[in-house]
């Protein structure tokens, strides 16, 4: 199984190398943190290869006033060389120079800025200019470059850009952000209506849904819960698209613990979707959950699975009767251990669920005390 | 004998920590990735060269020798 974070890292690495992500598919099994190390190293080497050629230009810029240097640089060097020159300059010199560029030109410059140098320069620019550059990058679809901004600029600047961007654009930028902790922080400040836009955009095609689920799987439990609640409140096609992506990316073990903290209505919105009418798929889900719990990858007690099974609608109830995993010995043993009950009690509980009846009182009492 | 991928990358300035990530991969993947990096560096150098040439064309003729010495120092030797 490929971790979503590794897939995102491969995309970033492909961007640095100017190749299609598919051509680097052999790297998808490498942990994301190692791929990030590789990307930073390769990026540094690409920029370093021509630094000797670029440095004299940077030295020239220091000898004239910033406004004049900016005019000459824009006319004679163009955005590629300006980006490279700025990358080798002391930020104290580069920032006033960049401040004389208009947002359109500066957006082009940022495309060739060394990512390692860009943070210091972006941090030093006026908020209005950064917002203008961000708007240009959004329009140009340069989400990976814009994602570098997100981690270094003030919250009010990010929120101004959030206001400008549509849901699909925000999703792309958030997925590529260097620091997912920053996304967790920002999620508390972004209006819920905007987050709904992002989630609805994610449901419009499978690639976007995969991006959204990749992002969600990298966030904190609080953020996951918040986004799950919003998604559950949207039309049924949205939770179905999200569940479809969870199935494709095989991130059940990572995301199922969050289900336990959702309301019954929210759980129902995710469970009663067309994707989960496939009994063989749900059997696989149960095995994945059990294996993750056995391996202590993520503690997912059987009770979370019960909460899921308890809210199924009639169509899904019929599917419950086809699940072989609910009669599987390993599952029953795990379920009894996980709930502090006996296998016999678990069998009775499953029979109740399959009959569309509430869980036996004795079993429920055992659950609450376990 | 062909140069080891790790050596090629180190020669390009890729730090040891990044090379170590690559060296944990199967040899054919190391070779593929190294080829991609070498091609990316070459493509970037070509872009820079083109941009510098375009800049030269904008420099007034009397100043071109000095500009050339600055932008293309290796061509003087």
XYZ file of C-alpha atoms in Angstrom:
447
model
C 0.000 0.000 0.000
C 1.303 3.437 -0.926
C 0.915 6.112 1.727
C -0.939 9.197 0.438
C 1.822 11.427 1.830
C 4.359 9.582 -0.344
C 2.203 10.103 -3.443
C 2.115 13.831 -2.735
C 5.892 13.895 -2.221
C 6.450 12.100 -5.535
C 4.365 14.795 -7.239
C 6.458 17.524 -5.624
C 9.689 15.779 -6.609
C 8.445 15.396 -10.199
C 7.674 19.123 -10.226
C 11.250 19.944 -9.143
C 12.654 17.658 -11.824
C 10.296 18.832 -14.571
C 8.956 15.323 -15.258
C 5.569 13.632 -14.981
C 4.834 12.004 -11.584
C 4.137 8.668 -13.338
C 7.782 8.511 -14.418
C 8.774 8.405 -10.723
C 6.201 5.781 -9.685
C 9.046 3.497 -8.536
C 9.545 5.923 -5.620
C 5.984 5.692 -4.291
C 6.860 3.078 -1.667
C 9.538 5.300 -0.114
C 8.398 7.026 3.124
C 7.298 10.633 2.603
C 9.912 12.057 4.983
C 12.704 10.364 3.004
C 11.268 11.594 -0.285
C 11.216 15.113 1.149
C 14.919 14.766 2.022
C 15.599 13.571 -1.521
C 13.583 16.447 -3.022
C 15.333 19.118 -0.960
C 18.724 17.646 -1.878
C 17.986 17.411 -5.593
C 16.453 20.872 -5.682
C 19.548 22.303 -4.012
C 21.789 20.593 -6.588
C 19.766 21.910 -9.542
C 19.971 25.467 -8.246
C 23.626 25.141 -7.229
C 24.652 23.984 -10.713
C 24.411 27.515 -12.134
C 24.997 29.623 -9.042
C 28.495 30.564 -10.182
C 27.027 32.105 -13.332
C 24.329 33.936 -11.435
C 26.248 35.378 -8.481
C 27.975 38.194 -10.438
C 24.552 39.491 -11.462
C 23.502 39.565 -7.841
C 26.641 41.511 -6.967
C 25.770 44.092 -9.649
C 22.306 44.649 -8.207
C 23.839 45.682 -4.903
C 25.714 48.590 -6.506
C 22.678 50.547 -7.699
C 19.484 51.711 -5.978
C 16.848 48.960 -5.653
C 14.319 50.797 -7.852
C 16.839 51.131 -10.713
C 18.098 47.558 -10.276
C 14.489 46.335 -10.410
C 13.766 48.258 -13.650
C 16.914 46.979 -15.332
C 16.396 43.439 -14.053
C 12.824 43.291 -15.303
C 13.752 44.616 -18.742
C 17.047 42.823 -19.276
C 17.048 39.669 -17.193
C 13.449 38.477 -17.314
C 11.697 36.435 -14.620
C 13.865 33.295 -14.823
C 17.154 35.077 -14.183
C 15.565 37.453 -11.687
C 14.367 34.442 -9.681
C 17.803 32.894 -9.776
C 19.561 36.119 -8.892
C 17.214 36.701 -5.969
C 17.913 33.137 -4.794
C 21.638 33.834 -4.387
C 21.273 37.319 -2.917
C 21.155 38.250 0.717
C 17.399 38.541 1.487
C 18.108 42.019 2.903
C 19.020 43.097 -0.637
C 16.542 40.860 -2.483
C 13.450 42.002 -0.537
C 13.629 45.738 -1.423
C 14.409 44.754 -5.021
C 11.420 42.394 -5.221
C 9.250 45.079 -3.658
C 9.678 47.153 -6.823
C 8.246 44.465 -9.086
C 4.546 44.333 -9.917
C 2.593 41.268 -8.758
C 2.379 39.753 -12.262
C 6.140 39.829 -12.853
C 6.921 38.767 -9.304
C 4.605 35.761 -9.680
C 6.705 34.656 -12.668
C 9.875 35.290 -10.652
C 8.685 33.060 -7.817
C 8.496 30.122 -10.246
C 12.284 30.147 -10.552
C 13.083 31.060 -6.996
C 15.067 28.483 -5.057
C 12.495 27.033 -2.616
C 15.135 27.167 0.117
C 15.546 30.929 -0.391
C 11.932 31.800 -1.107
C 10.671 31.689 2.495
C 12.890 34.543 3.699
C 12.051 36.720 0.698
C 8.280 36.092 0.798
C 8.195 36.796 4.540
C 9.790 40.184 3.924
C 7.351 41.416 1.254
C 4.343 43.689 1.800
C 1.113 41.795 2.466
C -0.653 43.433 -0.486
C 2.089 42.349 -2.865
C 2.067 38.779 -1.518
C -1.709 38.606 -1.955
C -1.363 39.943 -5.513
C 1.324 37.364 -6.302
C -0.795 34.640 -4.741
C -3.737 35.630 -6.904
C -1.575 35.425 -10.021
C -0.250 32.011 -9.010
C -3.801 30.783 -8.402
C -4.817 31.946 -11.864
C -1.795 30.253 -13.398
C -2.522 27.001 -11.535
C 0.897 27.116 -9.844
C -0.380 25.471 -6.672
C 2.890 23.874 -5.561
C 4.675 27.211 -5.682
C 1.838 28.937 -3.856
C 1.827 26.162 -1.257
C 5.313 27.331 -0.195
C 3.792 30.695 0.734
C 1.190 29.214 3.037
C 3.643 28.074 5.655
C 5.558 31.354 5.841
C 3.071 34.224 5.579
C 0.760 35.601 8.287
C -2.667 34.095 8.813
C -4.519 37.199 7.583
C -2.620 37.004 4.274
C -3.544 33.337 3.875
C -7.171 34.090 4.693
C -7.223 36.848 2.065
C -6.018 34.280 -0.478
C -8.561 31.743 0.807
C -11.215 34.332 0.093
C -10.023 34.727 -3.500
C -9.525 31.022 -4.268
C -12.288 28.598 -5.212
C -12.710 25.215 -3.523
C -10.722 23.210 -6.071
C -7.807 25.654 -5.966
C -7.713 25.640 -2.170
C -7.678 21.871 -2.127
C -4.664 21.757 -4.469
C -2.712 24.301 -2.446
C -3.482 22.587 0.874
C -2.396 19.188 -0.410
C 1.018 20.513 -1.422
C 1.648 22.613 1.714
C 5.051 21.872 3.209
C 3.790 21.861 6.775
C 0.479 20.101 7.440
C 0.456 21.420 11.030
C -0.029 24.859 9.506
C -3.069 23.551 7.615
C -4.450 22.256 10.922
C -4.052 25.752 12.389
C -5.615 27.448 9.366
C -8.602 25.088 9.367
C -9.745 26.634 12.621
C -9.836 30.089 10.972
C -11.273 29.275 7.525
C -15.070 29.804 7.330
C -17.113 26.578 7.184
C -18.790 27.694 3.953
C -15.366 27.803 2.299
C -14.476 24.369 3.657
C -17.776 23.083 2.220
C -16.685 24.496 -1.168
C -13.396 22.620 -0.887
C -15.090 19.328 -0.031
C -17.718 19.731 -2.739
C -14.951 20.440 -5.252
C -13.223 17.255 -4.094
C -16.291 15.247 -4.984
C -16.371 16.388 -8.599
C -13.825 13.843 -9.831
C -11.880 10.905 -8.473
C -8.446 12.564 -8.716
C -9.637 15.469 -6.584
C -11.333 13.113 -4.139
C -8.028 11.218 -3.829
C -6.227 14.523 -3.182
C -8.758 15.448 -0.507
C -8.464 12.096 1.247
C -4.651 12.241 1.005
C -4.796 15.605 2.710
C -7.313 14.500 5.349
C -5.221 11.445 6.218
C -2.250 13.734 6.993
C -4.188 16.082 9.301
C -4.834 15.959 13.043
C -7.871 14.091 14.437
C -9.593 17.405 15.263
C -9.259 18.600 11.674
C -10.359 15.208 10.345
C -13.458 15.312 12.551
C -14.300 18.870 11.484
C -13.991 18.051 7.777
C -15.895 14.766 8.177
C -18.777 16.586 9.877
C -18.927 19.134 7.069
C -18.737 16.434 4.370
C -21.505 14.457 6.102
C -23.792 17.488 5.937
C -23.402 17.801 2.156
C -25.450 15.940 -0.501
C -24.979 12.148 -0.596
C -22.736 12.165 -3.655
C -20.075 13.991 -1.612
C -19.675 11.411 1.212
C -19.810 8.669 -1.448
C -16.953 10.280 -3.406
C -14.920 10.586 -0.185
C -15.580 6.949 0.766
C -14.649 5.919 -2.797
C -11.284 7.650 -2.411
C -10.733 6.073 1.024
C -11.314 2.681 -0.616
C -8.937 3.427 -3.522
C -6.180 4.737 -1.260
C -6.731 2.012 1.386
C -6.593 4.460 4.282
C -9.397 2.860 6.332
C -7.160 2.105 9.311
C -5.958 5.736 9.434
C -9.407 7.293 9.174
C -11.736 4.859 10.906
C -10.790 5.954 14.456
C -12.254 9.389 13.643
C -15.580 7.763 12.797
C -15.945 6.805 16.459
C -16.087 10.466 17.418
C -18.731 11.492 14.846
C -22.456 11.800 15.490
C -24.709 8.913 14.411
C -26.108 11.073 11.608
C -22.638 11.814 10.310
C -21.635 8.150 10.511
C -24.805 7.239 8.636
C -23.983 9.733 5.881
C -20.667 7.989 5.234
C -21.896 4.413 5.696
C -25.086 4.484 3.656
C -23.365 5.288 0.374
C -23.526 3.262 -2.852
C -19.812 2.394 -2.645
C -20.418 0.425 0.573
C -23.151 -1.758 -0.916
C -20.385 -4.040 -2.176
C -20.144 -6.867 0.407
C -16.692 -8.048 -0.731
C -15.362 -4.538 -0.286
C -16.827 -4.244 3.217
C -15.333 -7.659 4.048
C -11.942 -6.283 3.008
C -12.562 -3.234 5.179
C -13.230 -5.435 8.212
C -10.014 -7.398 7.596
C -8.038 -4.149 7.221
C -9.480 -2.758 10.446
C -8.841 -6.012 12.323
C -5.268 -6.290 11.009
C -4.489 -2.676 11.892
C -5.836 -3.246 15.383
C -3.926 -6.529 15.782
C -0.735 -4.858 14.612
C -1.423 -1.849 16.863
C -1.051 0.365 13.789
C -4.024 2.280 15.042
C -6.250 1.103 17.872
C -9.645 0.594 16.273
C -11.801 -1.291 18.716
C -14.572 -3.410 17.283
C -17.021 -1.008 18.935
C -16.214 1.609 16.257
C -17.112 -0.944 13.619
C -20.323 -1.660 15.532
C -21.213 2.017 15.539
C -20.807 1.940 11.785
C -22.919 -1.183 11.375
C -25.609 0.075 13.725
C -26.663 2.955 11.493
C -27.008 1.137 8.162
C -30.138 1.737 6.110
C -32.295 -1.060 4.658
C -30.226 -1.472 1.490
C -27.032 -1.835 3.512
C -28.771 -4.106 6.026
C -29.328 -6.614 3.217
C -25.614 -6.387 2.450
C -24.733 -7.177 6.104
C -26.159 -10.661 5.602
C -23.671 -11.286 2.799
C -20.604 -10.347 4.854
C -18.510 -13.462 5.406
C -16.142 -11.625 7.725
C -18.871 -11.222 10.359
C -18.891 -15.042 10.667
C -15.128 -15.389 10.450
C -13.488 -16.940 13.513
C -10.580 -14.499 13.585
C -12.988 -11.564 13.428
C -15.144 -12.974 16.215
C -12.112 -13.593 18.451
C -10.834 -10.070 17.791
C -14.287 -8.560 18.357
C -14.716 -10.354 21.702
C -11.248 -9.294 22.853
C -11.752 -5.733 21.643
C -15.101 -5.335 23.405
C -14.377 -7.336 26.557
C -17.185 -9.779 25.772
C -17.404 -13.412 24.672
C -17.535 -14.738 21.119
C -21.062 -15.977 21.851
C -22.150 -12.461 22.822
C -20.534 -11.044 19.683
C -22.413 -13.615 17.528
C -25.689 -12.593 19.175
C -24.907 -8.910 18.616
C -24.156 -9.509 14.940
C -27.378 -11.530 14.563
C -29.308 -8.567 16.021
C -27.661 -6.146 13.635
C -28.432 -8.393 10.676
C -32.070 -8.587 11.765
C -32.213 -4.804 11.972
C -32.743 -4.979 15.731
C -30.950 -3.010 18.465
C -27.906 -4.604 20.099
C -28.811 -6.896 23.057
C -28.910 -4.932 26.333
C -26.390 -7.245 27.968
C -23.937 -6.740 25.154
C -24.424 -2.958 25.204
C -23.850 -2.928 28.968
C -20.654 -4.931 28.504
C -19.519 -2.415 25.858
C -19.956 0.551 28.137
C -17.979 -1.035 30.936
C -15.165 -2.438 28.759
C 33.366 1.352 -15.730
C 30.168 3.388 -15.280
C 30.094 5.867 -12.405
C 27.984 4.825 -9.406
C 24.668 6.753 -9.190
C 25.528 7.966 -5.689
C 28.870 9.351 -6.891
C 27.216 11.121 -9.833
C 24.686 12.747 -7.528
C 27.321 13.781 -4.978
C 29.348 15.304 -7.822
C 26.257 17.322 -8.746
C 26.058 18.636 -5.192
C 23.246 16.442 -3.861
C 23.809 16.215 -0.071
C 24.749 12.881 1.524
C 21.407 12.563 3.371
C 19.517 12.688 0.068
C 21.942 10.305 -1.638
C 21.466 7.868 1.256
C 17.721 7.764 0.497
C 18.448 6.853 -3.092
C 21.078 4.263 -2.180
C 18.443 2.293 -0.288
C 16.602 1.670 -3.590
C 17.252 -1.172 -6.053
C 20.210 -0.436 -8.401
C 17.997 -0.011 -11.491
C 15.877 2.604 -9.691
C 19.022 4.411 -8.513
C 20.255 4.550 -12.103
C 16.872 5.741 -13.452
C 16.579 8.470 -10.858
C 20.151 9.643 -11.359
C 19.535 9.917 -15.117
C 16.455 12.052 -14.398
C 18.430 14.362 -12.105
C 21.279 14.708 -14.615
C 18.724 15.559 -17.332
C 17.011 18.114 -15.045
C 20.322 19.848 -14.279
C 21.190 19.907 -18.003
C 17.764 21.312 -18.931
C 18.079 23.982 -16.244
C 21.566 24.959 -17.447
C 20.215 25.246 -20.995
C 17.388 27.516 -19.808
C 19.831 29.727 -17.920
C 22.165 29.863 -20.915
C 19.299 30.888 -23.207
C 18.166 33.585 -20.786
C 21.714 34.950 -20.463
C 22.041 35.067 -24.252
C 18.742 36.943 -24.490
C 20.068 39.416 -21.906
C 23.259 39.916 -23.926
C 21.204 40.983 -26.931
C 19.697 43.808 -24.885
C 23.086 45.193 -23.845
C 24.278 48.134 -26.019
C 27.078 47.065 -28.392
C 29.888 49.068 -26.742
C 29.185 47.424 -23.387
C 28.868 43.881 -24.705
C 32.497 42.785 -24.167
C 32.275 43.720 -20.479
C 28.838 42.145 -20.156
C 30.059 38.986 -21.891
C 33.027 38.750 -19.532
C 30.581 38.962 -16.634
C 27.901 36.613 -17.919
C 30.075 34.108 -19.810
C 33.394 34.123 -17.930
C 34.482 30.723 -19.308
C 34.286 31.959 -22.924
C 37.151 34.444 -22.200
C 39.683 31.805 -21.448
